[in-house]
Coordinates of C-alpha atoms and ligand atoms in Angstrom, one line a residue:
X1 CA 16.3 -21.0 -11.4
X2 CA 15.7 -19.1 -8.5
X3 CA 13.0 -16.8 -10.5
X4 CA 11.4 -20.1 -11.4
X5 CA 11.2 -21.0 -7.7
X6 CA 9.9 -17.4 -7.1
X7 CA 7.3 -17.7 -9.7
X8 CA 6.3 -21.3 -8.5
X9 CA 5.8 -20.0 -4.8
X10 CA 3.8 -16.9 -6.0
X11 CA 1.3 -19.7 -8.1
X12 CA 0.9 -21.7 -5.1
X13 CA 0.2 -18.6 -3.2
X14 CA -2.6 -17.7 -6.0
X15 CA -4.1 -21.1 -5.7
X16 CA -4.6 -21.2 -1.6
X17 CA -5.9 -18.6 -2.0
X18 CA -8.8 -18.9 -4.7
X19 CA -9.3 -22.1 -2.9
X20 CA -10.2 -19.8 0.1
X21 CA -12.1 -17.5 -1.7
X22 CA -15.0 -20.0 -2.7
X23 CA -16.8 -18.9 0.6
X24 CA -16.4 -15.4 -0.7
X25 CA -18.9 -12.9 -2.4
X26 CA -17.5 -13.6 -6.6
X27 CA -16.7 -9.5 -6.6
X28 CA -14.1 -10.5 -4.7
X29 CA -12.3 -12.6 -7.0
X30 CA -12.6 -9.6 -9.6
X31 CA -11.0 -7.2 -7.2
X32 CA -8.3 -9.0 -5.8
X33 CA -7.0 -9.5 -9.5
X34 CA -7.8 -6.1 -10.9
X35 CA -5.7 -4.8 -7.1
X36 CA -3.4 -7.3 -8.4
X37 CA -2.9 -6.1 -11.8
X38 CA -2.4 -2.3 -10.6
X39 CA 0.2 -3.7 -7.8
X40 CA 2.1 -5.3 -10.7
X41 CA 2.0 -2.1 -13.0
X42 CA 3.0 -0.5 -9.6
X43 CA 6.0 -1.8 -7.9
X44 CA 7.2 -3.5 -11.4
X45 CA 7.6 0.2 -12.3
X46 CA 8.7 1.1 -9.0
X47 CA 11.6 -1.2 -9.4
X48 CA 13.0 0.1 -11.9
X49 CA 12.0 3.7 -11.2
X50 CA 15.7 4.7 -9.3
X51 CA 18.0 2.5 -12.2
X52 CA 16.0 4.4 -15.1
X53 CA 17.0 7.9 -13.3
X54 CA 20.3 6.9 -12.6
X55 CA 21.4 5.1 -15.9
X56 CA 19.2 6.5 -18.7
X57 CA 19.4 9.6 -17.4
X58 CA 22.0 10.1 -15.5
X59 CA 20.4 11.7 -12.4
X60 CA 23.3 11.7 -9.6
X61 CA 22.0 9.5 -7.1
X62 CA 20.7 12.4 -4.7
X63 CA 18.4 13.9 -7.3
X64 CA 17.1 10.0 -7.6
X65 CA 16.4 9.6 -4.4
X66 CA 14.6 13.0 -4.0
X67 CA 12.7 12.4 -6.9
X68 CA 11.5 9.1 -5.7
X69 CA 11.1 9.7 -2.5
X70 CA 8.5 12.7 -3.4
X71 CA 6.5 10.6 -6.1
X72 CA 6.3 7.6 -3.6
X73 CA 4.9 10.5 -1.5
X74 CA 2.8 11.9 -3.6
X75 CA 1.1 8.7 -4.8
X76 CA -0.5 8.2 -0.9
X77 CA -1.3 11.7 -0.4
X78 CA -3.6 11.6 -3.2
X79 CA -6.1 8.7 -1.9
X80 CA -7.6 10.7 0.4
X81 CA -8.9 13.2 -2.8
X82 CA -9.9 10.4 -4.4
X83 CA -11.6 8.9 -1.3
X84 CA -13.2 12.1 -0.3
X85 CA -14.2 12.6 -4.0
X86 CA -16.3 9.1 -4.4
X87 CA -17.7 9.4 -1.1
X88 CA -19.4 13.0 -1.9
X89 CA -20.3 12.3 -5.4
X90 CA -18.8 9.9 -7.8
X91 CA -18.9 6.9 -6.1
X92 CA -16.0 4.2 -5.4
X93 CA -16.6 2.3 -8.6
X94 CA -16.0 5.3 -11.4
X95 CA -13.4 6.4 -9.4
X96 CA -11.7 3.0 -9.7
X97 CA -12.3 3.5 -13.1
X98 CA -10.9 6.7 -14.1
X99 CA -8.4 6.0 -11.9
X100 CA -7.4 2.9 -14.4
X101 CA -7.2 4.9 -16.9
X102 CA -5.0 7.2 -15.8
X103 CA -2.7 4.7 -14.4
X104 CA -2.7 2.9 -18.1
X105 CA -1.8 6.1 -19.7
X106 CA 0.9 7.2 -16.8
X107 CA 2.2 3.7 -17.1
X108 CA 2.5 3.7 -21.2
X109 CA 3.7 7.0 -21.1
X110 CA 6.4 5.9 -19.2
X111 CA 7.4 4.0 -21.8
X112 CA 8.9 6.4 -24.1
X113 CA 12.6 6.9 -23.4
X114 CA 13.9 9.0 -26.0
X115 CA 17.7 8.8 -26.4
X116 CA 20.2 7.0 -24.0
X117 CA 21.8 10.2 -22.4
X118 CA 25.8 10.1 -22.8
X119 CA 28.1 10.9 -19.9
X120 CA 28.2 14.5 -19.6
X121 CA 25.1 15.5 -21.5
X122 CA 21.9 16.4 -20.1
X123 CA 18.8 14.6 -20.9
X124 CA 16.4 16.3 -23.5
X125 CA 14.2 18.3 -22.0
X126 CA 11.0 17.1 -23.9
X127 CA 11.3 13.6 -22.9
X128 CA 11.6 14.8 -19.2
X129 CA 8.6 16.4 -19.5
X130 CA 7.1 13.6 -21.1
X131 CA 8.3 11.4 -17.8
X132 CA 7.0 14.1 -15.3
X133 CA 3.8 13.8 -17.1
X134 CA 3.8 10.1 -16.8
X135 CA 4.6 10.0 -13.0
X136 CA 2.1 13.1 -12.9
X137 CA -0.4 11.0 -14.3
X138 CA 0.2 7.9 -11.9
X139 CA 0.2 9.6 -9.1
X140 CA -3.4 11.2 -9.9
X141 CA -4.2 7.5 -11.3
X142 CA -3.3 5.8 -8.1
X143 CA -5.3 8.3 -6.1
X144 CA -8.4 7.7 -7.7
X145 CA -7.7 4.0 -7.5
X146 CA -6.2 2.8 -4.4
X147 CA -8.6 3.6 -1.7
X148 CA -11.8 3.3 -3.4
X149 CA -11.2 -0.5 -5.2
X150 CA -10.4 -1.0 -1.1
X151 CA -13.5 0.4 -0.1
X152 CA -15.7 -1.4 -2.9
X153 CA -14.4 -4.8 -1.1
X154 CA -15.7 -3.8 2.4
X155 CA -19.1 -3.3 0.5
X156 CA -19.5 -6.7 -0.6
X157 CA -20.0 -7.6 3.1
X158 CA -22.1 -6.8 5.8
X159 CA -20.5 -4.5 8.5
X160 CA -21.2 -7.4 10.7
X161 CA -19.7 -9.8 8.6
X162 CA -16.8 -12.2 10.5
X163 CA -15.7 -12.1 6.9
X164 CA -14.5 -9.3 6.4
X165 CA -10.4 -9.4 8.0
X166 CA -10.1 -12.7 6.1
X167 CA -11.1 -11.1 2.8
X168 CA -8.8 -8.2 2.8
X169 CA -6.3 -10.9 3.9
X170 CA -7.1 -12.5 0.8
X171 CA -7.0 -9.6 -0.5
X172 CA -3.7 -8.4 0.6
X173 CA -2.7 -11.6 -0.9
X174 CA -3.5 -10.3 -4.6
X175 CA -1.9 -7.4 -3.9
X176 CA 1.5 -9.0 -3.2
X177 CA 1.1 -11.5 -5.8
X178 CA 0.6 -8.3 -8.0
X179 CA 3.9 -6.9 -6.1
X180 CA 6.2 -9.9 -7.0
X181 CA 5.5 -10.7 -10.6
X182 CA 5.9 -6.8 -11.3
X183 CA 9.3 -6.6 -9.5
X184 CA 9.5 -10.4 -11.7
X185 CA 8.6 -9.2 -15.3
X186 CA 8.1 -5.7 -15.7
X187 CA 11.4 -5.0 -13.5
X188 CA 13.4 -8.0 -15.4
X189 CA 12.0 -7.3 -18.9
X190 CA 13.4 -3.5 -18.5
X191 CA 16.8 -4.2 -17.2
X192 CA 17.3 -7.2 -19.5
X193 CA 15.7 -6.1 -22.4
X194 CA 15.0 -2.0 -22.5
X195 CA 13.7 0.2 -19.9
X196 CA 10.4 0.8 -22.2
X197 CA 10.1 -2.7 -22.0
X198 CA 9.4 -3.2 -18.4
X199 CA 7.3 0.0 -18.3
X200 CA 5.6 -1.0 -21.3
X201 CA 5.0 -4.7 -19.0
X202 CA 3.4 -2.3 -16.3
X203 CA 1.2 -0.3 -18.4
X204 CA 0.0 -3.7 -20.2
X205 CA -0.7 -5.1 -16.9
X206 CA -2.9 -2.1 -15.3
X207 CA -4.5 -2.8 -18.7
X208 CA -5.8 -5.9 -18.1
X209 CA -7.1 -5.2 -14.9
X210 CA -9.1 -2.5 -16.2
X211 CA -11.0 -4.3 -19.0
X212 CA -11.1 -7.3 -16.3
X213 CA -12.7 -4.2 -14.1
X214 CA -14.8 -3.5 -16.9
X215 CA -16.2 -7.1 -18.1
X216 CA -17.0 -8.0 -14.7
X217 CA -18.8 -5.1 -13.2
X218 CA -22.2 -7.0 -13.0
X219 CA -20.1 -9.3 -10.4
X220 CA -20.2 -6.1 -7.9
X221 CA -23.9 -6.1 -7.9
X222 CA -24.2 -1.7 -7.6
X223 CA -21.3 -2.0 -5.0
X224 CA -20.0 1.6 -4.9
X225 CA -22.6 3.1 -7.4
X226 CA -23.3 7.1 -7.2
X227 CA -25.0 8.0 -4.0
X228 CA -26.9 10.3 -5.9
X229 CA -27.0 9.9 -9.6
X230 CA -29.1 13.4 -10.6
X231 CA -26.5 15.0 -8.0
X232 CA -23.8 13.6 -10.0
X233 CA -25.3 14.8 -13.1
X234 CA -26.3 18.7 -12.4
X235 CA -25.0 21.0 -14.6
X236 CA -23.3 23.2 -13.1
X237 CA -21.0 24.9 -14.7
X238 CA -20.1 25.5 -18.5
X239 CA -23.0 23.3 -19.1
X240 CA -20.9 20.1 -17.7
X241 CA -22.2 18.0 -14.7
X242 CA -20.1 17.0 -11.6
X243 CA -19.0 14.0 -12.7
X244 CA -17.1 16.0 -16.0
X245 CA -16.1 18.6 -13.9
X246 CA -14.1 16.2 -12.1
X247 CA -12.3 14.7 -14.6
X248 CA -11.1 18.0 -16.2
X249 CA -10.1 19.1 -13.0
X250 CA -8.3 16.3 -12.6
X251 CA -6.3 17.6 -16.0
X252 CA -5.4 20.4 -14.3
X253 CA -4.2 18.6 -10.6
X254 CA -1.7 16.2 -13.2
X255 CA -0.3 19.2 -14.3
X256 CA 0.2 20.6 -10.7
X257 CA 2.2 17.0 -10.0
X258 CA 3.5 17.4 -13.0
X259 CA 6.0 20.5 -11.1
X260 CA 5.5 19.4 -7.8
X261 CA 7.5 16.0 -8.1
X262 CA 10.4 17.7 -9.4
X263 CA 10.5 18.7 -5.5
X264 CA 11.0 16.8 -2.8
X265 CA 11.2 19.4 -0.4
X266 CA 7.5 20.9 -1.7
X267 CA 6.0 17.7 -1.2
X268 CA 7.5 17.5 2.1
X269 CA 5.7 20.2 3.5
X270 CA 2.5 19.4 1.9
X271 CA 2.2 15.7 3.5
X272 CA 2.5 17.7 6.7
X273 CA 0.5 20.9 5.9
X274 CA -2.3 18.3 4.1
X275 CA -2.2 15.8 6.8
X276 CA -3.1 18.0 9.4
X277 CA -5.5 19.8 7.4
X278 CA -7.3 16.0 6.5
X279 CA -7.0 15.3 10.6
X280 CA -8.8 18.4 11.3
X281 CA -11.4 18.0 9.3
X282 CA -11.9 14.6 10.3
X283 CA -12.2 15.8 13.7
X284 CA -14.3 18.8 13.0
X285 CA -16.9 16.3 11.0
X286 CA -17.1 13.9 13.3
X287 CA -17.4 16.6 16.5
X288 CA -20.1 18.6 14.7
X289 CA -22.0 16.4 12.3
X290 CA -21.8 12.6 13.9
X291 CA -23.7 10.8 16.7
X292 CA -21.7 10.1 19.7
X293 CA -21.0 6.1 18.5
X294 CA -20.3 7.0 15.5
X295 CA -18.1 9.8 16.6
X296 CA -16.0 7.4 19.0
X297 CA -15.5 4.6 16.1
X298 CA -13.6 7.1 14.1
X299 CA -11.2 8.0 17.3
X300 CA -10.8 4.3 16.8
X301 CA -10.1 4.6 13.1
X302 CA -8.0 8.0 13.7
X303 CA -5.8 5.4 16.7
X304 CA -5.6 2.9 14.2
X305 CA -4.1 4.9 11.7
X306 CA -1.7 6.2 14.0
X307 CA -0.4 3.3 14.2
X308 CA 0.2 3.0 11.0
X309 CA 2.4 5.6 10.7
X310 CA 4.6 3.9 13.2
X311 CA 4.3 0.7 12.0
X312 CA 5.7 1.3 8.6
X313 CA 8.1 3.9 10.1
X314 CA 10.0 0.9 11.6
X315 CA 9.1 -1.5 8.9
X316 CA 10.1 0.3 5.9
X317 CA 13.9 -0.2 7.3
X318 CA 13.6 -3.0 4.3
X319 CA 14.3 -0.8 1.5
X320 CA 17.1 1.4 3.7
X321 CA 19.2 0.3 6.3
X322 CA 18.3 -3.6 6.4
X323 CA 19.3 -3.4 2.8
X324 CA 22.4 -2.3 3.6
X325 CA 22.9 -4.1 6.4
X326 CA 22.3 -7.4 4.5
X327 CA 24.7 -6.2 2.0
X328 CA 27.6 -5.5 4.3
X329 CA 26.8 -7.8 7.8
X330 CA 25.2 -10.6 6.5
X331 CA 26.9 -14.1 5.2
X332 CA 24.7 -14.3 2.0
X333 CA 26.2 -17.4 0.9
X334 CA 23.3 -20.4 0.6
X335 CA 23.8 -23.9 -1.0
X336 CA 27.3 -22.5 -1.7
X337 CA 26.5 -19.7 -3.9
X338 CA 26.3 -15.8 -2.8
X339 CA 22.6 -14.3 -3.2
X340 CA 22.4 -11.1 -4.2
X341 CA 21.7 -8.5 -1.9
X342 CA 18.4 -6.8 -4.1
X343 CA 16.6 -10.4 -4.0
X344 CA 15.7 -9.9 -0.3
X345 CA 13.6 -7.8 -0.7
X346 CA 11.7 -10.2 -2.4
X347 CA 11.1 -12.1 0.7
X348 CA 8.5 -10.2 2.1
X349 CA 6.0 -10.2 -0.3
X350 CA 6.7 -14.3 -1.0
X351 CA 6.5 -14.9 2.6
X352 CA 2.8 -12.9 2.4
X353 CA 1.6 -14.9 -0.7
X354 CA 2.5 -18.1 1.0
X355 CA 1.0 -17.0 4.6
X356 CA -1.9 -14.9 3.7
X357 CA -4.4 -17.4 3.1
X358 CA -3.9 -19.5 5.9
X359 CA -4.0 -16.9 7.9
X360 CA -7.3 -16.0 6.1
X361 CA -8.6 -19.0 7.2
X362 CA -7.2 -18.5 10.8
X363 CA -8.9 -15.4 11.3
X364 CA -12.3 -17.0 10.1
X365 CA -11.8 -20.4 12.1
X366 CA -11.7 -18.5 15.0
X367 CA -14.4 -15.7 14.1
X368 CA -16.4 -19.1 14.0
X369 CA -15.6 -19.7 17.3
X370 CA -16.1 -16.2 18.7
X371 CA -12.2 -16.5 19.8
X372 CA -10.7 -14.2 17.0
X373 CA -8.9 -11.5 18.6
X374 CA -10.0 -7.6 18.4
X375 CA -8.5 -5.3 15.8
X376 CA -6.8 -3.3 18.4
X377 CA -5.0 -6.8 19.9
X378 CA -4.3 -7.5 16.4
X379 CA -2.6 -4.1 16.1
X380 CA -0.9 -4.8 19.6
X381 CA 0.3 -8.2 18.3
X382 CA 1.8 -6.6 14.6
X383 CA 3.7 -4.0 16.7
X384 CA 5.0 -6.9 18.5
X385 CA 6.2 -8.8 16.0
X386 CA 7.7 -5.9 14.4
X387 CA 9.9 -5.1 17.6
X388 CA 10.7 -9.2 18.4
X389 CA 12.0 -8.8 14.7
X390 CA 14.3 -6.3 15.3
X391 CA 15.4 -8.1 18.5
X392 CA 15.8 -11.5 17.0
X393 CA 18.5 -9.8 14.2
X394 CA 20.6 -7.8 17.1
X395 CA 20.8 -11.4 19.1
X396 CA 22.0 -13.3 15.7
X397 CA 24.5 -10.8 15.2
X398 CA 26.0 -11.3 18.2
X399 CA 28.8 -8.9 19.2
X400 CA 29.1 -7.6 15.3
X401 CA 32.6 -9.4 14.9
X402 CA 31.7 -12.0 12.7
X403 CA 29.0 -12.4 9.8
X404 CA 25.6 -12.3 10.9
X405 CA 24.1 -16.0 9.6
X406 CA 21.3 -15.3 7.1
X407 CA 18.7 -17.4 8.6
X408 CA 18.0 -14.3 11.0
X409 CA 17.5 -12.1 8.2
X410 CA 14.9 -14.3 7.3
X411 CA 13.5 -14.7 10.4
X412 CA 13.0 -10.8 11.0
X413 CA 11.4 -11.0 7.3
X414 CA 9.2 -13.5 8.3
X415 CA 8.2 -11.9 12.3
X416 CA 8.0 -8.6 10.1
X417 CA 5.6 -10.0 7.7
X418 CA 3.2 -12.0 10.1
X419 CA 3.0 -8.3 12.2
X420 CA 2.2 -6.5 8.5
X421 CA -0.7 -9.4 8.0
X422 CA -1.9 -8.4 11.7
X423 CA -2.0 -5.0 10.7
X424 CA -2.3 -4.0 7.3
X425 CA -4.9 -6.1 5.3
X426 CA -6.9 -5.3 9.3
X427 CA -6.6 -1.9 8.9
X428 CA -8.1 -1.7 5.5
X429 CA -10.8 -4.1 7.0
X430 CA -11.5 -1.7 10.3
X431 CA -11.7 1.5 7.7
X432 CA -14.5 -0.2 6.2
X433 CA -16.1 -1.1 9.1
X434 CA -15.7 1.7 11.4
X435 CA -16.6 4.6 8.9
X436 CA -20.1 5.4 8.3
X437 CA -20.9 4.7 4.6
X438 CA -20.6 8.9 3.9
X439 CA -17.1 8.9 5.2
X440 CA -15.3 5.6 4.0
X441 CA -13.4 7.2 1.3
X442 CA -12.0 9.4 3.4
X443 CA -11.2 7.6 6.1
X444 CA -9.4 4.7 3.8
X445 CA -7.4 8.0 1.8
X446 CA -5.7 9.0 5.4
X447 CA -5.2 5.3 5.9
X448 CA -2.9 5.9 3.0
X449 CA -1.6 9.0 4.1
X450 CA -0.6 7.8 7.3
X451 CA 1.3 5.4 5.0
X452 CA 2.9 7.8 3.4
X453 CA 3.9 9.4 7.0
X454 CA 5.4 6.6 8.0
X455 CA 7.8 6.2 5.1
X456 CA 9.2 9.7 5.9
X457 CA 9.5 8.9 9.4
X458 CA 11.3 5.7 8.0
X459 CA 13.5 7.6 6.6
X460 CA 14.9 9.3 9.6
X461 CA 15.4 6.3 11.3
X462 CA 17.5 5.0 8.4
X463 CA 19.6 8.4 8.9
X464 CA 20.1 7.9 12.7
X465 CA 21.6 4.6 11.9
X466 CA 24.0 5.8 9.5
X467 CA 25.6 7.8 12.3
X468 CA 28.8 6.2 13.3
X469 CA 30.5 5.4 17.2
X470 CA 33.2 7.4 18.8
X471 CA 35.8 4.6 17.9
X472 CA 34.0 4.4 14.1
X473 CA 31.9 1.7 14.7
X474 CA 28.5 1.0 13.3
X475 CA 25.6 2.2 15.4
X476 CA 23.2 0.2 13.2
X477 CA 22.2 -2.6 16.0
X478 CA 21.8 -0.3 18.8
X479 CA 19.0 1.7 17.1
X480 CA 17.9 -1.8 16.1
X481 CA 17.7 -2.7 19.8
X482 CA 16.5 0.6 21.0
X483 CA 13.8 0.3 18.1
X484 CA 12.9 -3.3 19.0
X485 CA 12.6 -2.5 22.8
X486 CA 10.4 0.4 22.1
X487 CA 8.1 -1.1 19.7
X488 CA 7.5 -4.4 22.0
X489 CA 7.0 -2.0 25.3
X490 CA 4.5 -0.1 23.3
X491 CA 2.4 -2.9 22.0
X492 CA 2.2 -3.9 25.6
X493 CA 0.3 -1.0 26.6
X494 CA -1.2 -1.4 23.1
X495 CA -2.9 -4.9 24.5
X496 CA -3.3 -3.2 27.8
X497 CA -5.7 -0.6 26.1
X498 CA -7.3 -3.3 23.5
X499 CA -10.3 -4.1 25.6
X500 CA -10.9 -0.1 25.9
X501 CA -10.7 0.6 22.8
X502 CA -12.7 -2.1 21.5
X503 CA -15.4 -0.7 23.5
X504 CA -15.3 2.4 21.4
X505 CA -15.7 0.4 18.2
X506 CA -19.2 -0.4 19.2
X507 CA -19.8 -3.8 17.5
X508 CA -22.8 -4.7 19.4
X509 CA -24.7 -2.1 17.7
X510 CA -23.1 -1.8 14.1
X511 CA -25.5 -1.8 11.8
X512 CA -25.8 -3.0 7.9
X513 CA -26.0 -0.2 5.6
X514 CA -29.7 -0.2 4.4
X515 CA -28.7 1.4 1.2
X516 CA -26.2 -1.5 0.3
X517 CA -28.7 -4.1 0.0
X518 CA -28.5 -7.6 1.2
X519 CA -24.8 -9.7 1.1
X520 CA -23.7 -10.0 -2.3
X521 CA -23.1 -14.2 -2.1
Ligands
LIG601 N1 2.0 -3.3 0.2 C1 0.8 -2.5 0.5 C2 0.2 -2.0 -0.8 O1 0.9 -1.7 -1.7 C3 1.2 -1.4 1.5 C4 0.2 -0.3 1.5 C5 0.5 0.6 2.6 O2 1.6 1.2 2.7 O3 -0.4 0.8 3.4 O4 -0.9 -1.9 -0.9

């Protein structure tokens, strides 16, 4: 019943939002569901990623948790390669396309299980490896993918477009539709039916939205073509062009991840080693190589995604500590019967399915009217929201003696959702905008990686509330309310600086890309 009601929601959800998308370029109906259809492979696997480990086979829930933690790492480190990769050569549409590839072979692979391993066995080896290779190929898949089908929807529209935060809204929207029937079916089918089930869901899924890629490519009108095609396809070496040469390097990078995600630690050092290295170069390009407008639009883009790391450092509390503290704080009982703890996590992508389009159409109501607020105020307002969350929970808790009433856990779902609309499907929006065409790829990839950041950093805030009182209490609400505090006094001076740093965005004298050709209507 309630999956019903879930399901029924997410189709409502779909249908706003095609209804939206009618004043919309038609490439953007073909990416949102081929984003969708990867999101579904994606968190539908993801779902059941930790269960798999810890009941097929038997990982002890440490080794899990590592092992998850440094694939969910891996898989938005590896934008930025793909990113940097289309912008230089390949261009964002084959990159979407190898990358679907990959991702329906990682996701099939996945599929074969081998034998249930028995309490105090150890797993076969060879179908280990087999799984490494799978996650190994995902992880490339995903970073060949991610960024660039992101970057192909910011083409379909002038950089002066008021369009544009509305479609990545709508946008965003596919992707959590794509997020809740893969938690739905693939993560049902394989704990009801078989673990190859649900995998086997997920690699069928990424597989329709490739040959949906595929079939509709005339839709993207050369959005994200080769720069340079004869560049492209030099010979270089062994007689094989650039555009070869990166696919069998890209052989040899899955079998890199192939060892690396066996170690959390590794992977650990390289998001820190390769993000500053990424910065850096960022920095030294746009120092050395870019006009002085140019050069101050990605400081904007490098403040933005700052702010992403923080952003999903406090919101990523879903999966951790609010998980736990819904399990163990919260009265769960509704309509008389107990929901189970897992299903709240559900909430937030429902709540952006249902929200997204109208908030689509907010945005463009207001663009219309020249009222819309800046990207950086919509940043200040998402950082907001986040912290009022946070507060609104430690105030319906009261003094921690009895049951906190659900309705507030709900209610920081819903203030941490409307902030991850202000932010998220914006932020995508402003890479596209604020990047000169050369660098978009690149600049979208550490949009990712600052994702990826901010999970880590997540992570230690889930650890600091773990630590107990003097008298053995639960610290949980203090760093709640510290967190809250912090977060609402810093998107403050966030709307204090907006005006500033809108300056530095320069959207009097954006230009169109000449190269990209008139709006694709
Ligand atoms: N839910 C979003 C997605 O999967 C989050 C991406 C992000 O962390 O930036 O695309």
């Amino acid at each position: 019943m309630f999956y019903l009601m879930l399901a029924g929601i997410a189709f409502i959800g779909l249908a706003i939002a095609l209804f939206q998308m009618r004043t919309h370029p038609k490439g953007l109906y073909v990416l949102f569901f081929v984003e969708m259809w990867e999101r579904f492979s994606y968190y539908g696997m993801r779902a059941l990623l930790v269960l798999y480990l810890t009941k097929h086979f038997l990982f002890d829930r440490t080794d899990a948790y590592g092992l998850y933690g440094a694939y969910i790492t891996l898989v938005y480190i590896t934008p930025v390669i793909g990113g940097f990769i289309a912008d230089k050569y390949l261009g964002a549409r084959k990159a979407v396309l190898f990358g679907g590839i990959l991702l329906v072979l990682g996701h099939l692979g996945m599929a074969f299980e081998g034998e249930q391993v028995a309490v105090g066995q150890v797993a076969d080896p060879d179908v280990l490896n087999v799984f490494y290779f799978s996650l190994a190929l995902i992880i490339a898949g995903v970073g060949f993918l991610k960024a660039n089908i992101s970057t192909i929807v910011g083409m379909l529209y002038e950089k002066t477009d008021i369009r544009r935060d509305s479609a990545f809204t709508l946008f965003y929207v596919g992707i959590n539709l794509g997020s809740t029937f893969g938690v739905l079916l693939a993560g049902g089918l394989g704990e009801t039916y078989g673990w190859k089930y649900g995998f086997g869901a997920a690699g069928v899924g990424m597989l329709l939205g490739l040959v949906m890629f595929v079939i509709f490519k005339p839709v993207l009108q050369g959005k994200g073509e080769p720069k340079d095609l004869a560049y492209l396809k030099e010979k270089i070496f062994l007689g094989l062009d650039r555009e070869w040469l990166t696919y069998i390097a890209t052989g040899f990078a899955v079998l890199l991840f192939w060892q690396l995600v066996r170690s959390q630690g590794t992977v650990n050092l390289l998001l820190v080693g390769f993000g500053a290295l990424v910065v850096g170069y960022i920095l030294y390009t746009s120092v050395l190589k870019l006009e002085a407008q140019e050069r101050n639009r990605i400081f904007v883009a490098l403040f933005l995604i700052s702010v992403n790391v923080l952003f999903w450092g406090l919101f990523e509390q879903t999966g951790s500590s609010l998980t736990l503290y819904t399990e163990d704080s919260v009265d769960r009982v509704i309509f008389g019967q107990e929901i189970k703890t897992s299903i709240f996590q559900s909430i937030n992508a429902i709540y952006i399915v249902l929200l997204g389009a109208p908030l689509a159409g907010m945005w463009a109501w207001l663009g219309r009217r020249g009222l819309e607020p800046s990207t950086p105020m919509k940043f200040a307002l998402a950082v907001f929201q986040l912290g009022l969350g946070f507060l609104v929970l430690v105030w319906g808790a009261g003094n921690g003696q009895n049951l906190t009433p659900v309705i507030f856990i709900f209610l920081i779902y819903l203030l941490h959702t409307t902030g991850e609309l202000c932010m998220s499907p914006v932020g995508l929006s402003a890479m596209t905008r604020l990047a000169p065409t050369k660098m978009v790829g690149l600049m979208m990839g550490t949009w990712f990686l600052a994702s990826a950041a901010g999970n880590s950093v997540s992570a230690i805030i889930a650890q600091a509330t773990a630590v107990v009182g003097p008298n053995g209490e639960s610290m949980v609400l203090d760093v709640y309310s510290k967190v809250g505090w912090y977060a609402i006094g810093i998107s403050v001076l966030m709307a204090l600086a907006a005006p500033i740093i809108k300056k530095g965005m320069h959207l009097d004298t954006l230009e169109n890309d000449v190269e990209e050709g008139t709006p694709a209507e």
